PDB file of C-alpha atoms in Angstrom:
ATOM      1  CA  MET A 211      52.758 -41.636 -21.819  1.00  0.00           C
ATOM      2  CA  PRO A 212      51.431 -40.190 -25.397  1.00  0.00           C
ATOM      3  CA  THR A 213      53.733 -38.625 -27.609  1.00  0.00           C
ATOM      4  CA  ARG A 214      52.969 -34.491 -28.563  1.00  0.00           C
ATOM      5  CA  SER A 215      51.431 -36.030 -31.896  1.00  0.00           C
ATOM      6  CA  ASP A 216      49.373 -38.340 -29.700  1.00  0.00           C
ATOM      7  CA  VAL A 217      47.502 -35.374 -27.804  1.00  0.00           C
ATOM      8  CA  GLU A 218      47.425 -33.121 -31.001  1.00  0.00           C
ATOM      9  CA  LYS A 219      45.234 -36.325 -32.714  1.00  0.00           C
ATOM     10  CA  MET A 220      43.053 -36.716 -29.463  1.00  0.00           C
ATOM     11  CA  ILE A 221      42.470 -33.125 -29.764  1.00  0.00           C
ATOM     12  CA  VAL A 222      40.965 -33.082 -33.216  1.00  0.00           C
ATOM     13  CA  GLN A 223      39.223 -35.741 -32.742  1.00  0.00           C
ATOM     14  CA  VAL A 224      37.571 -34.457 -29.828  1.00  0.00           C
ATOM     15  CA  GLY A 225      36.582 -31.681 -32.145  1.00  0.00           C
ATOM     16  CA  LEU A 226      35.021 -34.026 -34.418  1.00  0.00           C
ATOM     17  CA  GLY A 227      32.701 -35.203 -31.124  1.00  0.00           C
ATOM     18  CA  ASP A 228      34.799 -38.349 -30.523  1.00  0.00           C
ATOM     19  CA  ARG A 229      34.034 -39.553 -26.770  1.00  0.00           C
ATOM     20  CA  ALA A 230      36.608 -42.479 -26.888  1.00  0.00           C
ATOM     21  CA  ALA A 231      39.579 -39.742 -27.984  1.00  0.00           C
ATOM     22  CA  PHE A 232      37.682 -37.437 -25.322  1.00  0.00           C
ATOM     23  CA  SER A 233      38.152 -40.485 -22.456  1.00  0.00           C
ATOM     24  CA  SER A 234      41.792 -41.050 -23.735  1.00  0.00           C
ATOM     25  CA  LEU A 235      42.524 -37.349 -23.847  1.00  0.00           C
ATOM     26  CA  TYR A 236      41.401 -37.068 -20.161  1.00  0.00           C
ATOM     27  CA  ASP A 237      43.456 -40.050 -19.054  1.00  0.00           C
ATOM     28  CA  ALA A 238      46.484 -38.656 -20.537  1.00  0.00           C
ATOM     29  CA  THR A 239      46.330 -34.825 -19.338  1.00  0.00           C
ATOM     30  CA  SER A 240      43.902 -34.723 -16.707  1.00  0.00           C
ATOM     31  CA  ALA A 241      46.906 -35.015 -13.823  1.00  0.00           C
ATOM     32  CA  LYS A 242      48.972 -32.018 -15.575  1.00  0.00           C
ATOM     33  CA  LEU A 243      45.820 -29.754 -15.441  1.00  0.00           C
ATOM     34  CA  PHE A 244      44.646 -30.502 -12.366  1.00  0.00           C
ATOM     35  CA  GLY A 245      48.017 -29.669 -10.946  1.00  0.00           C
ATOM     36  CA  VAL A 246      48.192 -26.488 -12.831  1.00  0.00           C
ATOM     37  CA  CYS A 247      44.462 -25.697 -11.611  1.00  0.00           C
ATOM     38  CA  LEU A 248      45.668 -26.816  -8.025  1.00  0.00           C
ATOM     39  CA  ARG A 249      49.065 -24.676  -7.843  1.00  0.00           C
ATOM     40  CA  ILE A 250      46.475 -21.409  -8.946  1.00  0.00           C
ATOM     41  CA  LEU A 251      43.602 -22.164  -6.657  1.00  0.00           C
ATOM     42  CA  ASN A 252      45.567 -23.883  -3.588  1.00  0.00           C
ATOM     43  CA  ASP A 253      42.248 -25.443  -3.062  1.00  0.00           C
ATOM     44  CA  ARG A 254      41.825 -29.167  -3.770  1.00  0.00           C
ATOM     45  CA  ALA A 255      38.071 -29.097  -4.018  1.00  0.00           C
ATOM     46  CA  GLU A 256      37.946 -25.907  -6.248  1.00  0.00           C
ATOM     47  CA  ALA A 257      40.698 -27.417  -8.478  1.00  0.00           C
ATOM     48  CA  GLU A 258      38.531 -30.601  -9.079  1.00  0.00           C
ATOM     49  CA  ASP A 259      35.729 -28.041 -10.032  1.00  0.00           C
ATOM     50  CA  ALA A 260      38.106 -26.127 -12.379  1.00  0.00           C
ATOM     51  CA  LEU A 261      39.393 -29.464 -13.580  1.00  0.00           C
ATOM     52  CA  GLN A 262      35.947 -30.598 -14.806  1.00  0.00           C
ATOM     53  CA  GLU A 263      34.766 -27.056 -16.157  1.00  0.00           C
ATOM     54  CA  VAL A 264      38.486 -27.304 -18.267  1.00  0.00           C
ATOM     55  CA  PHE A 265      37.084 -30.619 -19.916  1.00  0.00           C
ATOM     56  CA  VAL A 266      34.139 -29.042 -20.470  1.00  0.00           C
ATOM     57  CA  ARG A 267      35.743 -26.280 -22.268  1.00  0.00           C
ATOM     58  CA  ILE A 268      38.010 -28.820 -24.036  1.00  0.00           C
ATOM     59  CA  TRP A 269      34.987 -30.624 -25.836  1.00  0.00           C
ATOM     60  CA  GLN A 270      33.129 -27.248 -26.694  1.00  0.00           C
ATOM     61  CA  LYS A 271      36.521 -25.711 -28.274  1.00  0.00           C
ATOM     62  CA  SER A 272      38.485 -28.327 -29.338  1.00  0.00           C
ATOM     63  CA  GLY A 273      37.059 -28.000 -33.262  1.00  0.00           C
ATOM     64  CA  THR A 274      38.868 -24.498 -33.168  1.00  0.00           C
ATOM     65  CA  TYR A 275      42.120 -25.652 -32.115  1.00  0.00           C
ATOM     66  CA  ALA A 276      44.544 -25.255 -34.537  1.00  0.00           C
ATOM     67  CA  ALA A 277      48.235 -27.591 -35.349  1.00  0.00           C
ATOM     68  CA  ASN A 278      50.170 -24.235 -35.269  1.00  0.00           C
ATOM     69  CA  GLY A 279      53.535 -26.327 -34.322  1.00  0.00           C
ATOM     70  CA  TYR A 280      53.070 -25.184 -30.570  1.00  0.00           C
ATOM     71  CA  SER A 281      52.566 -28.030 -28.044  1.00  0.00           C
ATOM     72  CA  PRO A 282      49.132 -28.833 -28.051  1.00  0.00           C
ATOM     73  CA  MET A 283      49.840 -29.398 -24.127  1.00  0.00           C
ATOM     74  CA  THR A 284      50.550 -25.734 -24.255  1.00  0.00           C
ATOM     75  CA  TRP A 285      46.633 -24.954 -25.628  1.00  0.00           C
ATOM     76  CA  LEU A 286      45.180 -27.385 -22.732  1.00  0.00           C
ATOM     77  CA  ILE A 287      47.195 -25.668 -20.016  1.00  0.00           C
ATOM     78  CA  THR A 288      46.346 -22.014 -21.019  1.00  0.00           C
ATOM     79  CA  LEU A 289      42.938 -23.201 -20.967  1.00  0.00           C
ATOM     80  CA  ALA A 290      43.416 -24.349 -17.435  1.00  0.00           C
ATOM     81  CA  ARG A 291      45.053 -21.680 -16.496  1.00  0.00           C
ATOM     82  CA  ASN A 292      42.509 -18.967 -17.840  1.00  0.00           C
ATOM     83  CA  LEU A 293      39.992 -20.973 -15.806  1.00  0.00           C
ATOM     84  CA  ALA A 294      41.935 -21.115 -12.754  1.00  0.00           C
ATOM     85  CA  ILE A 295      42.524 -17.582 -12.616  1.00  0.00           C
ATOM     86  CA  ASP A 296      39.204 -16.275 -13.563  1.00  0.00           C
ATOM     87  CA  LYS A 297      37.723 -18.570 -10.676  1.00  0.00           C
ATOM     88  CA  LEU A 298      40.606 -17.184  -8.342  1.00  0.00           C
ATOM     89  CA  ARG A 299      39.348 -13.303  -9.297  1.00  0.00           C
ATOM     90  CA  MET A 300      36.124 -14.657  -8.474  1.00  0.00           C
ATOM     91  CA  ARG A 301      37.085 -15.718  -4.985  1.00  0.00           C
ATOM     92  CA  LYS A 302      38.700 -12.246  -4.393  1.00  0.00           C
ATOM     93  CA  ALA A 303      35.257 -11.002  -4.560  1.00  0.00           C
ATOM     94  CA  GLY A 304      33.623 -12.694  -1.925  1.00  0.00           C
ATOM     95  CA  SER A 305      35.082 -14.052   0.696  1.00  0.00           C
ATOM     96  CA  VAL A 306      33.636 -16.788   3.668  1.00  0.00           C
ATOM     97  CA  ASP A 307      34.049 -15.826   7.413  1.00  0.00           C
ATOM     98  CA  ILE A 308      36.438 -18.616   8.935  1.00  0.00           C
ATOM     99  CA  ASP A 309      33.760 -20.063  11.477  1.00  0.00           C
ATOM    100  CA  GLU A 310      31.472 -20.752   8.556  1.00  0.00           C
ATOM    101  CA  VAL A 311      33.779 -23.124   7.363  1.00  0.00           C
ATOM    102  CA  TYR A 312      34.254 -26.560   8.440  1.00  0.00           C
ATOM    103  CA  ASP A 313      37.057 -29.101   9.569  1.00  0.00           C
ATOM    104  CA  LEU A 314      38.109 -31.346   7.059  1.00  0.00           C
ATOM    105  CA  ALA A 315      40.512 -34.077   7.028  1.00  0.00           C
ATOM    106  CA  ASP A 316      43.821 -33.677   5.446  1.00  0.00           C
ATOM    107  CA  SER A 317      43.383 -34.571   2.007  1.00  0.00           C
ATOM    108  CA  GLY A 318      47.132 -33.574   0.887  1.00  0.00           C
ATOM    109  CA  PRO A 319      49.390 -35.487  -1.181  1.00  0.00           C
ATOM    110  CA  THR A 320      50.932 -38.613  -0.745  1.00  0.00           C
ATOM    111  CA  PRO A 321      54.642 -38.623   0.477  1.00  0.00           C
ATOM    112  CA  GLU A 322      55.554 -40.046  -2.930  1.00  0.00           C
ATOM    113  CA  ALA A 323      53.759 -37.649  -4.451  1.00  0.00           C
ATOM    114  CA  ALA A 324      55.203 -34.859  -2.289  1.00  0.00           C
ATOM    115  CA  ALA A 325      58.832 -35.882  -3.146  1.00  0.00           C
ATOM    116  CA  ILE A 326      58.196 -35.665  -6.426  1.00  0.00           C
ATOM    117  CA  ALA A 327      56.478 -31.986  -6.258  1.00  0.00           C
ATOM    118  CA  SER A 328      59.290 -31.120  -4.248  1.00  0.00           C
ATOM    119  CA  SER A 329      62.075 -32.041  -6.680  1.00  0.00           C
ATOM    120  CA  GLN A 330      60.094 -30.598  -9.434  1.00  0.00           C
ATOM    121  CA  ARG A 331      59.677 -27.512  -7.496  1.00  0.00           C
ATOM    122  CA  GLY A 332      63.222 -27.232  -6.544  1.00  0.00           C
ATOM    123  CA  GLN A 333      63.728 -27.287 -10.196  1.00  0.00           C
ATOM    124  CA  ILE A 334      61.391 -24.666 -11.041  1.00  0.00           C
ATOM    125  CA  ASP A 335      62.692 -22.603  -8.048  1.00  0.00           C
ATOM    126  CA  ALA A 336      66.527 -22.842  -9.508  1.00  0.00           C
ATOM    127  CA  CYS A 337      64.749 -21.588 -13.060  1.00  0.00           C
ATOM    128  CA  PHE A 338      62.886 -18.854 -11.418  1.00  0.00           C
ATOM    129  CA  ASP A 339      66.628 -17.658  -9.347  1.00  0.00           C
ATOM    130  CA  GLU A 340      67.831 -17.383 -13.002  1.00  0.00           C
ATOM    131  CA  LEU A 341      65.214 -14.096 -13.647  1.00  0.00           C
ATOM    132  CA  GLU A 342      66.168 -10.505 -12.231  1.00  0.00           C
ATOM    133  CA  PRO A 343      63.811 -10.424  -9.076  1.00  0.00           C
ATOM    134  CA  ASP A 344      60.998  -7.908 -10.439  1.00  0.00           C
ATOM    135  CA  ARG A 345      60.677 -10.501 -13.614  1.00  0.00           C
ATOM    136  CA  ALA A 346      60.571 -13.274 -11.357  1.00  0.00           C
ATOM    137  CA  ASP A 347      58.049 -11.443  -9.190  1.00  0.00           C
ATOM    138  CA  ALA A 348      55.872 -10.134 -12.242  1.00  0.00           C
ATOM    139  CA  VAL A 349      55.777 -13.781 -13.739  1.00  0.00           C
ATOM    140  CA  ARG A 350      54.284 -14.936 -10.246  1.00  0.00           C
ATOM    141  CA  GLY A 351      52.057 -12.344 -10.272  1.00  0.00           C
ATOM    142  CA  ALA A 352      50.344 -12.889 -13.629  1.00  0.00           C
ATOM    143  CA  TYR A 353      50.424 -16.277 -14.173  1.00  0.00           C
ATOM    144  CA  LEU A 354      50.069 -17.654 -10.630  1.00  0.00           C
ATOM    145  CA  GLU A 355      47.942 -14.983  -8.742  1.00  0.00           C
ATOM    146  CA  GLY A 356      45.931 -13.801 -11.213  1.00  0.00           C
ATOM    147  CA  HIS A 357      47.116 -10.178 -11.220  1.00  0.00           C
ATOM    148  CA  SER A 358      46.046  -8.281 -14.701  1.00  0.00           C
ATOM    149  CA  TYR A 359      49.013  -7.451 -17.182  1.00  0.00           C
ATOM    150  CA  ASN A 360      47.782  -3.445 -16.044  1.00  0.00           C
ATOM    151  CA  ASP A 361      48.034  -4.292 -12.764  1.00  0.00           C
ATOM    152  CA  LEU A 362      51.560  -5.152 -12.891  1.00  0.00           C
ATOM    153  CA  ALA A 363      52.741  -2.554 -15.182  1.00  0.00           C
ATOM    154  CA  ALA A 364      51.293   0.151 -12.445  1.00  0.00           C
ATOM    155  CA  LYS A 365      53.090  -2.117  -9.851  1.00  0.00           C
ATOM    156  CA  TYR A 366      56.421  -1.596 -11.371  1.00  0.00           C
ATOM    157  CA  GLY A 367      56.218   1.714 -12.987  1.00  0.00           C
ATOM    158  CA  VAL A 368      56.501   0.127 -16.609  1.00  0.00           C
ATOM    159  CA  PRO A 369      54.320   0.865 -19.835  1.00  0.00           C
ATOM    160  CA  LEU A 370      52.110  -2.200 -20.383  1.00  0.00           C
ATOM    161  CA  ASN A 371      53.697  -3.066 -23.381  1.00  0.00           C
ATOM    162  CA  THR A 372      56.953  -3.168 -21.480  1.00  0.00           C
ATOM    163  CA  MET A 373      55.357  -5.399 -19.101  1.00  0.00           C
ATOM    164  CA  ARG A 374      54.178  -7.526 -21.861  1.00  0.00           C
ATOM    165  CA  THR A 375      57.884  -7.956 -23.019  1.00  0.00           C
ATOM    166  CA  TRP A 376      59.049  -8.859 -19.456  1.00  0.00           C
ATOM    167  CA  LEU A 377      56.747 -11.314 -19.088  1.00  0.00           C
ATOM    168  CA  ARG A 378      57.468 -12.908 -22.866  1.00  0.00           C
ATOM    169  CA  ARG A 379      60.936 -13.121 -22.330  1.00  0.00           C
ATOM    170  CA  SER A 380      60.735 -14.121 -19.135  1.00  0.00           C
ATOM    171  CA  LEU A 381      58.851 -17.206 -19.797  1.00  0.00           C
ATOM    172  CA  GLY A 382      61.251 -18.029 -22.554  1.00  0.00           C
ATOM    173  CA  LYS A 383      63.958 -17.827 -20.259  1.00  0.00           C
ATOM    174  CA  LEU A 384      62.196 -20.035 -17.794  1.00  0.00           C
ATOM    175  CA  LYS A 385      61.064 -22.768 -21.023  1.00  0.00           C
ATOM    176  CA  ASP A 386      65.052 -22.625 -21.939  1.00  0.00           C
ATOM    177  CA  CYS A 387      65.828 -23.009 -18.566  1.00  0.00           C
ATOM    178  CA  LEU A 388      63.731 -26.178 -17.631  1.00  0.00           C
ATOM    179  CA  ASN A 389      64.478 -27.980 -21.152  1.00  0.00           C
ATOM    180  CA  ARG A 390      67.962 -28.243 -19.750  1.00  0.00           C
TER     181      ARG A 390
END
């Protein structure tokens, strides 16, 4: 598993047009980024399309990446999350009648992958339980359901900057909890 420094070096090399570094970066990060897309979109095919677009953006934007002390995975996950949320918002604009959709075989995770995901999900749920309920709901709304900060501020009856503070502090608490 590549280290933080390795991922950072790969991003810089991709910014210089290095195709081998791009392939290595894909191998090292695609599973994690696919998981982010899948969690937000809740549709495997759409998540696969989103992942492809994420790596196109990485190829295009890696020249602007600045190693600033933050984890390079944070930059990559932010790209994936933002793109998936954009796709989710576009999906909400147009819906499809259920009768027009073909039945497909279940392409869900294997039992091993489901067990690992369940374990990780349990840890994340426990960390969310440590947050105040309205803060946890706001984080889910912003980062998993694609609601805008303005929508959340209106929903909870707080000023926009207060909502931003809630989200920033809640993410910090989640990060601390997950690192324990």
